[in-house]
Short mmCIF file of C-alpha atoms and ligand atoms in Angstrom, two decimals:
data_model
loop_
_atom_site.label_atom_id
_atom_site.label_comp_id
_atom_site.label_asym_id
_atom_site.label_seq_id
_atom_site.Cartn_x
_atom_site.Cartn_y
_atom_site.Cartn_z
CA MET I 994 22.23 15.16 -1.39
CA THR I 995 20.66 13.46 1.55
CA GLY I 996 17.13 12.75 2.74
CA GLU I 997 14.42 10.27 3.44
CA PHE I 998 12.86 9.57 0.04
CA ALA I 999 13.95 9.54 -3.58
CA VAL I 1000 11.53 8.61 -6.36
CA ILE I 1001 12.86 7.47 -9.74
CA GLY I 1002 10.38 7.66 -12.64
CA LEU I 1003 7.73 10.37 -12.61
CA GLY I 1004 4.85 8.70 -14.49
CA ARG I 1005 1.38 8.49 -12.92
CA PHE I 1006 2.53 6.10 -10.17
CA GLY I 1007 5.84 7.72 -9.25
CA GLY I 1008 4.34 11.18 -9.69
CA SER I 1009 1.52 10.50 -7.25
CA ILE I 1010 4.00 9.17 -4.67
CA VAL I 1011 6.03 12.40 -4.98
CA ARG I 1012 2.88 14.52 -4.64
CA GLU I 1013 1.59 12.64 -1.60
CA LEU I 1014 4.95 12.62 0.24
CA SER I 1015 5.54 16.30 -0.53
CA SER I 1016 2.06 17.39 0.57
CA ASN I 1017 2.65 15.55 3.84
CA GLY I 1018 5.79 17.57 4.44
CA TYR I 1019 8.48 15.02 3.51
CA ASP I 1020 11.62 15.94 1.62
CA VAL I 1021 11.61 14.15 -1.72
CA LEU I 1022 14.20 13.94 -4.47
CA ALA I 1023 12.33 13.37 -7.77
CA ILE I 1024 14.30 11.89 -10.67
CA ASP I 1025 13.43 11.21 -14.30
CA SER I 1026 15.38 11.01 -17.55
CA ASP I 1027 12.67 13.05 -19.28
CA GLU I 1028 13.15 16.79 -18.96
CA GLU I 1029 9.46 17.66 -19.32
CA ARG I 1030 8.46 15.28 -16.54
CA VAL I 1031 11.14 16.74 -14.27
CA ASN I 1032 9.96 20.29 -15.00
CA GLU I 1033 6.46 19.34 -13.81
CA PHE I 1034 7.88 18.50 -10.37
CA MET I 1035 10.27 21.45 -9.99
CA GLY I 1036 8.22 23.45 -7.51
CA LEU I 1037 6.65 20.41 -5.91
CA ALA I 1038 9.46 18.11 -4.81
CA THR I 1039 12.35 19.33 -2.66
CA HIS I 1040 14.67 18.66 -5.62
CA ALA I 1041 13.84 17.47 -9.13
CA VAL I 1042 16.66 16.33 -11.39
CA ILE I 1043 17.07 15.00 -14.90
CA ALA I 1044 19.12 11.80 -14.74
CA ASP I 1045 19.42 8.39 -16.33
CA THR I 1046 19.50 6.09 -13.31
CA THR I 1047 20.95 3.15 -15.23
CA ASP I 1048 24.27 4.99 -15.00
CA GLU I 1049 25.99 4.14 -11.71
CA ASN I 1050 28.11 7.30 -11.73
CA VAL I 1051 25.02 9.47 -12.07
CA LEU I 1052 23.41 7.80 -9.03
CA LYS I 1053 26.66 8.15 -7.08
CA SER I 1054 26.94 11.84 -7.92
CA LEU I 1055 23.37 12.36 -6.65
CA GLY I 1056 24.42 10.82 -3.34
CA ILE I 1057 21.61 8.29 -3.64
CA ARG I 1058 23.16 6.07 -0.96
CA ASN I 1059 22.31 8.78 1.58
CA PHE I 1060 18.58 8.30 1.01
CA GLU I 1061 16.80 5.95 3.37
CA HIS I 1062 14.11 4.82 0.98
CA VAL I 1063 14.25 4.83 -2.81
CA ILE I 1064 11.17 4.08 -4.92
CA VAL I 1065 11.80 2.82 -8.46
CA ALA I 1066 8.68 3.71 -10.43
CA ILE I 1067 10.00 2.90 -13.91
CA GLY I 1068 7.40 0.52 -15.27
CA GLU I 1069 7.53 -0.07 -18.99
CA ASN I 1070 11.29 -0.12 -19.42
CA ILE I 1071 11.90 -3.32 -17.45
CA GLN I 1072 15.60 -3.38 -18.25
CA ALA I 1073 16.07 0.14 -16.84
CA SER I 1074 14.04 -0.78 -13.77
CA ILE I 1075 16.13 -3.88 -13.06
CA LEU I 1076 19.46 -2.19 -13.72
CA THR I 1077 18.53 0.79 -11.54
CA THR I 1078 17.47 -1.53 -8.69
CA LEU I 1079 20.69 -3.52 -8.98
CA ILE I 1080 22.84 -0.39 -8.76
CA LEU I 1081 20.83 0.95 -5.79
CA LYS I 1082 21.33 -2.37 -4.03
CA GLU I 1083 25.07 -2.35 -4.73
CA LEU I 1084 25.36 1.22 -3.46
CA GLY I 1085 23.79 0.11 -0.18
CA VAL I 1086 20.43 1.94 -0.19
CA GLN I 1087 18.55 0.75 2.91
CA ILE I 1088 15.03 0.28 1.56
CA ILE I 1089 14.19 -0.16 -2.11
CA THR I 1090 10.57 -0.31 -3.31
CA VAL I 1091 10.02 -1.17 -6.96
CA LYS I 1092 6.99 -1.14 -9.23
CA ALA I 1093 6.78 -4.46 -11.13
CA THR I 1094 5.05 -4.75 -14.47
CA ASN I 1095 4.63 -8.53 -14.60
CA ASP I 1096 5.51 -11.75 -12.74
CA TYR I 1097 8.87 -12.22 -14.48
CA HIS I 1098 9.85 -8.69 -13.63
CA GLU I 1099 8.90 -9.38 -10.01
CA LYS I 1100 10.94 -12.61 -9.93
CA VAL I 1101 14.09 -10.84 -11.07
CA LEU I 1102 13.52 -7.95 -8.64
CA ARG I 1103 13.20 -10.43 -5.80
CA ARG I 1104 16.43 -12.18 -6.82
CA ILE I 1105 18.42 -8.97 -6.82
CA GLY I 1106 17.10 -8.00 -3.39
CA ALA I 1107 14.35 -5.39 -3.83
CA ASP I 1108 12.75 -4.96 -0.39
CA ASN I 1109 9.19 -4.20 -1.48
CA ILE I 1110 7.66 -5.03 -4.83
CA VAL I 1111 4.34 -3.51 -5.79
CA HIS I 1112 1.95 -4.09 -8.70
CA PRO I 1113 -0.21 -0.95 -8.51
CA GLU I 1114 -2.68 -1.90 -11.25
CA ARG I 1115 -3.10 -5.50 -10.07
CA ASP I 1116 -3.31 -4.60 -6.37
CA MET I 1117 -5.85 -1.87 -7.02
CA GLY I 1118 -7.88 -4.23 -9.21
CA VAL I 1119 -8.05 -6.79 -6.37
CA ARG I 1120 -9.05 -4.06 -3.95
CA ILE I 1121 -11.79 -2.72 -6.18
CA ALA I 1122 -13.10 -6.22 -6.97
CA ASN I 1123 -13.36 -6.98 -3.27
CA GLY I 1124 -15.33 -3.80 -2.77
CA LEU I 1125 -17.65 -4.72 -5.65
CA MET I 1126 -18.29 -8.25 -4.36
CA SER I 1127 -19.15 -7.16 -0.89
CA GLN I 1128 -21.90 -4.76 0.04
CA SER I 1129 -20.91 -4.42 3.67
CA ILE I 1130 -17.10 -4.27 3.47
CA LEU I 1131 -16.00 -0.61 3.28
CA ASP I 1132 -12.28 -1.25 3.03
CA TYR I 1133 -9.86 -4.08 3.39
CA LEU I 1134 -6.17 -4.63 3.93
CA GLU I 1135 -4.51 -7.89 2.93
CA LEU I 1136 -2.14 -9.09 5.68
CA SER I 1137 -1.08 -12.32 3.97
CA ASN I 1138 -2.49 -14.68 1.35
CA GLU I 1139 -4.98 -15.93 3.94
CA HIS I 1140 -5.55 -13.10 6.42
CA SER I 1141 -7.03 -9.62 6.13
CA ILE I 1142 -8.33 -6.69 8.12
CA VAL I 1143 -11.75 -5.41 6.98
CA GLU I 1144 -13.88 -2.42 7.86
CA ILE I 1145 -17.57 -3.19 8.19
CA LYS I 1146 -20.37 -0.76 9.00
CA ALA I 1147 -22.26 -2.12 12.00
CA SER I 1148 -25.72 -1.15 10.63
CA ASP I 1149 -28.79 -2.61 12.32
CA LYS I 1150 -27.49 -6.15 11.80
CA LEU I 1151 -24.68 -5.84 14.33
CA SER I 1152 -25.81 -2.91 16.49
CA ASN I 1153 -27.47 -2.66 19.90
CA LYS I 1154 -25.51 -5.66 21.09
CA SER I 1155 -22.36 -5.87 23.15
CA LEU I 1156 -19.24 -7.59 21.84
CA ILE I 1157 -20.03 -10.53 24.16
CA ASP I 1158 -23.54 -10.82 22.68
CA LEU I 1159 -22.18 -10.79 19.16
CA ASP I 1160 -19.46 -13.32 20.03
CA LEU I 1161 -17.89 -13.11 16.57
CA ARG I 1162 -14.78 -14.88 17.85
CA ALA I 1163 -16.67 -18.06 18.71
CA LYS I 1164 -19.09 -17.93 15.79
CA TYR I 1165 -16.70 -16.91 13.01
CA GLY I 1166 -13.19 -17.05 14.45
CA VAL I 1167 -12.66 -13.32 13.78
CA ASN I 1168 -11.76 -10.49 16.17
CA ILE I 1169 -12.96 -6.89 16.41
CA VAL I 1170 -9.70 -5.03 16.98
CA ALA I 1171 -11.10 -1.51 16.95
CA ILE I 1172 -14.31 0.47 16.58
CA ARG I 1173 -14.46 3.76 14.70
CA ARG I 1174 -17.17 5.97 16.19
CA ASP I 1175 -17.54 9.55 14.88
CA ASP I 1176 -14.00 10.93 15.12
CA ASP I 1177 -12.87 8.48 17.80
CA VAL I 1178 -11.22 5.09 17.52
CA LEU I 1179 -11.66 2.60 20.36
CA ILE I 1180 -8.70 0.27 20.17
CA SER I 1181 -9.18 -3.22 21.67
CA PRO I 1182 -12.74 -2.49 22.85
CA GLN I 1183 -13.98 -4.06 26.09
CA ALA I 1184 -16.25 -7.09 25.88
CA ASP I 1185 -19.24 -5.16 27.26
CA GLU I 1186 -18.93 -2.32 24.71
CA MET I 1187 -22.30 -1.73 23.02
CA ILE I 1188 -22.17 -1.44 19.24
CA LEU I 1189 -24.01 1.53 17.69
CA SER I 1190 -25.49 1.34 14.21
CA GLU I 1191 -23.16 4.03 12.78
CA ASP I 1192 -20.04 2.33 14.17
CA ILE I 1193 -17.38 1.07 11.79
CA LEU I 1194 -15.98 -2.24 13.02
CA ILE I 1195 -12.38 -3.07 12.20
CA ILE I 1196 -12.15 -6.84 12.09
CA ILE I 1197 -9.15 -9.13 11.67
CA GLY I 1198 -9.36 -12.76 10.62
CA LYS I 1199 -8.85 -15.46 8.04
CA ASP I 1200 -10.29 -14.58 4.64
CA THR I 1201 -12.56 -17.63 4.68
CA ASP I 1202 -13.97 -16.64 8.10
CA LEU I 1203 -14.40 -12.99 7.12
CA ASP I 1204 -16.15 -14.15 3.98
CA ARG I 1205 -18.55 -16.29 6.03
CA LEU I 1206 -19.36 -13.31 8.24
CA GLU I 1207 -19.90 -11.06 5.25
CA ARG I 1208 -22.25 -13.57 3.60
CA THR I 1209 -24.32 -13.88 6.75
CA LEU I 1210 -24.63 -10.09 6.99
CA ARG I 1211 -25.69 -9.91 3.37
CA SER I 1212 -28.32 -12.61 3.66
CA ARG I 1213 -30.01 -11.30 6.78
P1 ATP S 2029 2.80 5.04 -15.13
O1 ATP S 2029 2.04 3.79 -15.47
O2 ATP S 2029 3.23 5.10 -13.70
O3 ATP S 2029 2.11 6.29 -15.58
P2 ATP S 2029 4.35 5.47 -17.47
O4 ATP S 2029 3.81 4.40 -18.35
O5 ATP S 2029 3.91 6.87 -17.67
O6 ATP S 2029 4.15 5.00 -15.94
P3 ATP S 2029 6.91 4.32 -17.48
O7 ATP S 2029 7.38 3.94 -18.83
O8 ATP S 2029 6.38 3.26 -16.60
O9 ATP S 2029 5.90 5.52 -17.61
O10 ATP S 2029 8.10 5.09 -16.77
C1 ATP S 2029 7.90 5.98 -15.76
C2 ATP S 2029 8.92 7.10 -15.88
O11 ATP S 2029 10.22 6.54 -15.74
C3 ATP S 2029 8.89 7.86 -17.20
O12 ATP S 2029 8.64 9.23 -16.94
C4 ATP S 2029 10.28 7.65 -17.79
O13 ATP S 2029 10.80 8.83 -18.40
C5 ATP S 2029 11.09 7.30 -16.54
N1 ATP S 2029 12.30 6.53 -16.89
C6 ATP S 2029 12.38 5.49 -17.74
N2 ATP S 2029 13.66 5.04 -17.81
C7 ATP S 2029 14.40 5.81 -16.95
C8 ATP S 2029 15.77 5.86 -16.57
N3 ATP S 2029 16.67 4.98 -17.08
N4 ATP S 2029 16.17 6.79 -15.69
C9 ATP S 2029 15.28 7.68 -15.17
N5 ATP S 2029 13.97 7.69 -15.48
C10 ATP S 2029 13.52 6.78 -16.37
#
């Protein structure tokens, strides 16, 4: 077999990755050792196979090395997750993304060369908490431990002014990289662009600076 994506482990996390990729038109090979789980994905994924991925010969016979990106979504069985990742690495899979269950799991995955390690529950918790703490931040994307991109609704606090008038760069050290207006996105808006109250501002900056901006908006 050959293709772009293979997903190993069809629990809630792996299953939703298969669904999303498939509904966006990507070819996906879905793998699980549990027959019932595999049956659920028969008509959905391009191929769905029952296989124990801790067996190197099984992965070889599936031609897993021909897949560009393999997602290991085995969570609870840490040993199976690690062994599967190790075999994928040895077989030369280009990109391996693995779901980690805890910090020790992550440490081992890093050592054996997993390219991306995700903690779905923890990451989503952080995301939701940030949304709860802030009334004006609609969404946020963590770029590093110190930098993020946030989406803020302009509302009457930031509207009817041009970017020069607002001068967020000088006052807060943050930059408006784009403005979402109705169905349009203005990338790198000009300094004289007037902000409308329904605009969504996409702002990049240090977390501490973004936090300062958000607090000011809240207190006004
Ligand atoms: P989630 O939190 O994503 O819902 P889960 O708790 O339902 O996950 P996990 O135990 O994390 O399930 O495992 C996900 C899937 O991985 C299960 O469907 C399980 O059958 C499958 N799995 C476990 N070990 C292997 C293995 N060695 N080879 C293939 N699939 C496996």
